[in-house]
Short mmCIF file of C-alpha atoms in Angstrom, two decimals:
data_model
loop_
_atom_site.label_atom_id
_atom_site.label_comp_id
_atom_site.label_asym_id
_atom_site.label_seq_id
_atom_site.Cartn_x
_atom_site.Cartn_y
_atom_site.Cartn_z
CA UNK B 5 0.00 0.00 0.00
CA UNK B 6 1.15 3.56 -0.69
CA UNK B 7 1.47 5.49 2.58
CA UNK B 8 0.93 9.24 2.37
CA UNK B 9 2.56 11.44 5.02
CA UNK B 10 1.34 15.02 5.31
CA UNK B 11 3.17 17.94 6.90
CA UNK B 12 2.79 19.97 8.91
CA UNK B 13 0.06 18.58 11.15
CA UNK B 14 -1.30 22.06 11.84
CA UNK B 15 -0.70 25.36 10.05
CA UNK B 16 -1.64 28.62 11.75
CA UNK B 17 -1.47 31.71 9.53
CA UNK B 18 -2.92 35.19 9.25
CA UNK B 19 -5.49 36.19 6.62
CA UNK B 20 -3.82 37.07 3.32
CA UNK B 21 -0.79 34.84 3.92
CA UNK B 22 0.22 31.86 1.79
CA UNK B 23 -0.23 28.32 3.06
CA UNK B 24 1.98 25.54 1.73
CA UNK B 25 0.93 21.97 2.53
CA UNK B 26 3.09 18.97 1.73
CA UNK B 27 2.40 15.30 1.10
CA UNK B 28 5.03 12.63 0.60
CA UNK B 29 4.23 9.19 -0.81
CA UNK B 30 6.07 6.01 0.19
CA UNK B 31 6.36 5.09 -3.50
CA UNK B 32 5.81 6.83 -6.80
CA UNK B 33 2.19 7.69 -7.62
CA UNK B 34 1.22 6.28 -10.99
CA UNK B 35 0.18 8.61 -13.84
CA UNK B 36 0.00 11.62 -11.53
CA UNK B 37 -3.24 10.32 -10.08
CA UNK B 38 -3.07 12.54 -7.03
CA UNK B 39 -5.75 14.67 -5.39
CA UNK B 40 -6.32 17.15 -2.59
CA UNK B 41 -9.55 17.50 -0.60
CA UNK B 42 -10.85 20.11 1.84
CA UNK B 43 -13.03 19.02 4.75
CA UNK B 44 -14.86 21.41 7.04
CA UNK B 45 -16.39 20.22 10.33
CA UNK B 46 -19.51 18.14 9.86
CA UNK B 47 -19.14 18.08 6.07
CA UNK B 48 -18.00 15.55 3.51
CA UNK B 49 -14.61 16.09 1.87
CA UNK B 50 -14.64 18.36 -1.20
CA UNK B 51 -12.39 17.77 -4.19
CA UNK B 52 -10.00 20.68 -4.78
CA UNK B 53 -7.27 19.30 -7.06
CA UNK B 54 -7.04 16.20 -9.27
CA UNK B 55 -4.25 14.98 -11.51
CA UNK B 56 -1.83 16.66 -9.07
CA UNK B 57 -2.40 20.15 -10.50
CA UNK B 58 -5.88 20.48 -12.09
CA UNK B 59 -8.45 22.46 -10.15
CA UNK B 60 -11.91 20.92 -9.84
CA UNK B 61 -14.81 23.03 -11.16
CA UNK B 62 -15.71 25.99 -8.97
CA UNK B 63 -12.46 25.95 -6.99
CA UNK B 64 -10.91 29.43 -6.68
CA UNK B 65 -7.58 29.98 -8.41
CA UNK B 66 -6.09 30.77 -4.98
CA UNK B 67 -5.73 27.00 -4.69
CA UNK B 68 -2.98 25.35 -6.70
CA UNK B 69 -1.40 21.91 -6.70
CA UNK B 70 2.00 20.71 -7.83
CA UNK B 71 4.50 17.92 -7.66
CA UNK B 72 5.07 14.50 -9.13
CA UNK B 73 6.44 11.09 -8.24
CA UNK B 74 6.52 11.02 -4.45
CA UNK B 75 6.35 14.70 -3.46
CA UNK B 76 3.28 16.88 -3.82
CA UNK B 77 2.20 20.30 -2.56
CA UNK B 78 -1.02 22.26 -2.15
CA UNK B 79 -0.64 26.04 -2.05
CA UNK B 80 -3.36 28.36 -0.82
CA UNK B 81 -2.63 31.98 -1.76
CA UNK B 82 -4.20 34.93 0.06
CA UNK B 83 -5.63 32.83 2.90
CA UNK B 84 -9.23 33.64 3.80
CA UNK B 85 -11.22 32.79 6.95
CA UNK B 86 -13.38 30.40 4.89
CA UNK B 87 -10.27 28.29 4.17
CA UNK B 88 -10.19 27.02 7.77
CA UNK B 89 -10.47 23.25 7.33
CA UNK B 90 -8.57 19.97 7.32
CA UNK B 91 -6.88 19.19 4.01
CA UNK B 92 -6.25 15.62 2.88
CA UNK B 93 -4.07 14.31 0.09
CA UNK B 94 -4.99 11.13 -1.77
CA UNK B 95 -3.45 8.86 -4.36
CA UNK B 96 -5.86 7.10 -6.69
CA UNK B 97 -3.37 5.54 -9.08
CA UNK B 98 -3.17 2.18 -7.37
CA UNK B 99 -5.27 0.00 -5.15
CA UNK B 100 -5.98 0.48 -2.35
CA UNK B 101 -6.57 4.19 -2.81
CA UNK B 102 -5.03 5.87 0.22
CA UNK B 103 -5.32 9.18 2.03
CA UNK B 104 -2.93 11.17 4.18
CA UNK B 105 -3.68 11.86 7.82
CA UNK B 106 -4.55 15.50 7.16
CA UNK B 107 -3.23 19.03 7.73
CA UNK B 108 -5.36 21.39 9.79
CA UNK B 109 -5.29 25.01 8.61
CA UNK B 110 -6.15 27.63 11.21
CA UNK B 111 -6.45 31.41 11.05
CA UNK B 112 -4.53 33.45 13.63
CA UNK N 27 -26.75 18.82 -10.68
CA UNK N 28 -24.99 15.65 -9.55
CA UNK N 29 -26.30 14.49 -6.16
CA UNK N 30 -25.61 11.52 -3.94
CA UNK N 31 -28.12 11.12 -1.10
CA UNK N 32 -27.41 8.52 1.57
CA UNK N 33 -29.66 6.77 4.05
CA UNK N 34 -29.86 7.86 7.67
CA UNK N 35 -27.82 7.16 10.76
CA UNK N 36 -27.75 3.63 12.20
CA UNK N 37 -27.06 2.18 15.65
CA UNK N 38 -26.04 -1.47 15.67
CA UNK N 39 -24.85 -4.04 18.19
CA UNK N 40 -21.54 -5.86 17.77
CA UNK N 41 -21.85 -8.78 15.40
CA UNK N 42 -24.75 -7.27 13.48
CA UNK N 43 -24.80 -6.05 9.87
CA UNK N 44 -25.63 -2.67 8.38
CA UNK N 45 -26.70 -1.77 4.85
CA UNK N 46 -26.37 1.81 3.63
CA UNK N 47 -27.90 3.19 0.44
CA UNK N 48 -26.65 5.95 -1.84
CA UNK N 49 -29.22 7.25 -4.32
CA UNK N 50 -27.77 9.13 -7.27
CA UNK N 51 -29.22 11.75 -9.61
CA UNK N 52 -28.13 14.30 -12.16
CA UNK N 53 -25.92 12.07 -14.29
CA UNK N 54 -25.84 8.75 -16.15
CA UNK N 55 -25.66 6.21 -13.32
CA UNK N 56 -23.97 3.48 -15.35
CA UNK N 57 -21.15 5.69 -16.61
CA UNK N 58 -19.24 6.33 -13.39
CA UNK N 59 -17.61 4.10 -10.82
CA UNK N 60 -18.74 4.54 -7.22
CA UNK N 61 -16.49 4.26 -4.19
CA UNK N 62 -17.21 3.75 -0.52
CA UNK N 63 -15.06 5.53 2.04
CA UNK N 64 -15.31 5.62 5.82
CA UNK N 65 -13.98 8.05 8.36
CA UNK N 66 -13.66 7.15 12.02
CA UNK N 67 -13.94 9.98 14.57
CA UNK N 68 -10.93 12.28 14.34
CA UNK N 69 -9.28 10.18 11.62
CA UNK N 70 -8.56 10.55 7.93
CA UNK N 71 -10.72 8.90 5.28
CA UNK N 72 -10.25 5.19 4.56
CA UNK N 73 -11.09 3.63 1.20
CA UNK N 74 -13.27 0.52 1.38
CA UNK N 75 -13.84 -0.43 -2.22
CA UNK N 76 -15.38 0.34 -5.60
CA UNK N 77 -18.35 -0.82 -7.66
CA UNK N 78 -19.00 -0.32 -11.35
CA UNK N 79 -22.73 0.36 -11.65
CA UNK N 80 -22.91 -0.82 -15.24
CA UNK N 81 -21.87 -4.45 -14.77
CA UNK N 82 -21.89 -4.65 -10.96
CA UNK N 83 -18.19 -5.56 -10.78
CA UNK N 84 -16.48 -4.79 -7.49
CA UNK N 85 -13.03 -4.46 -5.98
CA UNK N 86 -12.68 -4.35 -2.21
CA UNK N 87 -9.80 -3.20 -0.07
CA UNK N 88 -8.07 -6.23 1.41
CA UNK N 89 -9.07 -5.20 4.93
CA UNK N 90 -12.77 -5.41 4.09
CA UNK N 91 -12.87 -8.38 1.71
CA UNK N 92 -14.42 -10.73 4.24
CA UNK N 93 -17.05 -8.33 5.57
CA UNK N 94 -18.18 -5.87 2.88
CA UNK N 95 -20.60 -6.32 -0.02
CA UNK N 96 -21.32 -3.59 -2.56
CA UNK N 97 -24.29 -3.85 -4.87
CA UNK N 98 -26.34 -1.64 -7.14
CA UNK N 99 -29.87 -1.26 -8.49
CA UNK N 100 -29.83 0.28 -11.94
CA UNK N 101 -33.61 0.76 -11.92
CA UNK N 102 -33.34 3.28 -9.07
CA UNK N 103 -29.76 4.51 -9.70
CA UNK N 104 -28.80 3.45 -6.20
CA UNK N 105 -25.72 1.75 -4.82
CA UNK N 106 -25.56 -0.12 -1.54
CA UNK N 107 -22.83 -1.05 0.92
CA UNK N 108 -23.38 -3.78 3.47
CA UNK N 109 -20.89 -4.35 6.28
CA UNK N 110 -21.23 -7.46 8.41
CA UNK N 111 -19.79 -8.73 11.69
CA UNK N 112 -19.70 -5.20 13.04
CA UNK N 113 -17.26 -4.29 15.80
CA UNK N 114 -16.94 -1.16 17.91
CA UNK N 115 -14.07 0.06 15.74
CA UNK N 116 -16.43 0.10 12.74
CA UNK N 117 -18.04 3.17 14.30
CA UNK N 118 -17.54 5.82 11.63
CA UNK N 119 -19.17 8.05 9.05
CA UNK N 120 -19.56 6.14 5.78
CA UNK N 121 -19.56 7.97 2.46
CA UNK N 122 -20.27 7.06 -1.13
CA UNK N 123 -18.17 9.05 -3.62
CA UNK N 124 -18.23 9.17 -7.41
CA UNK N 125 -15.03 8.49 -9.33
CA UNK N 126 -14.10 10.93 -12.11
CA UNK N 127 -11.17 12.67 -13.85
CA UNK N 128 -9.07 9.59 -14.24
CA UNK N 129 -8.95 6.54 -16.43
CA UNK N 130 -10.95 3.39 -15.98
CA UNK N 131 -11.38 2.59 -12.33
CA UNK N 132 -8.77 5.15 -11.29
CA UNK N 133 -10.51 8.45 -10.68
CA UNK N 134 -10.56 11.21 -8.09
CA UNK N 135 -13.68 11.47 -5.94
CA UNK N 136 -15.51 14.45 -7.42
CA UNK N 137 -18.87 14.18 -5.65
CA UNK N 138 -19.59 12.79 -2.18
CA UNK N 139 -22.73 11.78 -0.36
CA UNK N 140 -23.57 13.59 2.86
CA UNK N 141 -22.35 10.68 4.96
CA UNK N 142 -24.06 8.10 7.16
CA UNK N 143 -23.03 7.73 10.79
CA UNK N 144 -22.90 4.13 11.93
CA UNK N 145 -22.49 3.62 15.66
CA UNK N 146 -21.62 0.14 16.92
CA UNK N 147 -22.28 -0.26 20.61
CA UNK N 148 -23.57 -2.91 22.97
#
């Protein structure tokens, strides 16, 4: 199984700052089949990024994804209060699909 | 628009089974794979398996192969997930999620149901 390790565990930033979230895979993710999700309390996860760098429909361009192989990043520019959530990475290029343990983004 | 609407919360005793439904609308049911994912309290999501609504084929995560059954009803555009031999550590929110943006069975989860809380307690 591909293990995904996210860092940091918690990110506390001020509004308007840039958040950089990392995810490292234990082995290379096939075909760039890598995604990022946002989850707010009491809600289902919401797809932000697929294919490592493609934004899902309706996702603001403040969110961007990058990386390949085993190292991936999610960048949130101009952080807004509504971005407070837990962010999960996921690989869907091999079975079982696996998720990271999450990065919590807080606003100072 | 695409919608996945799940059945309501369940409380079960250890050893029992639970069957959750996920009714779809707003797209061609037989054209997209459907995944089941669970999330225990305070934990990250965990993938359970996938079903192809067109032919009914399934692929389960190794952990769940002995206890999970995924089925579908094309007449009502609904998929089902049944989990048997429940234990306390099966207490979680269970989600159905549509696969898209990939190739074949390998897709990101673009639409999720609202979740179904299953509580296993004696």
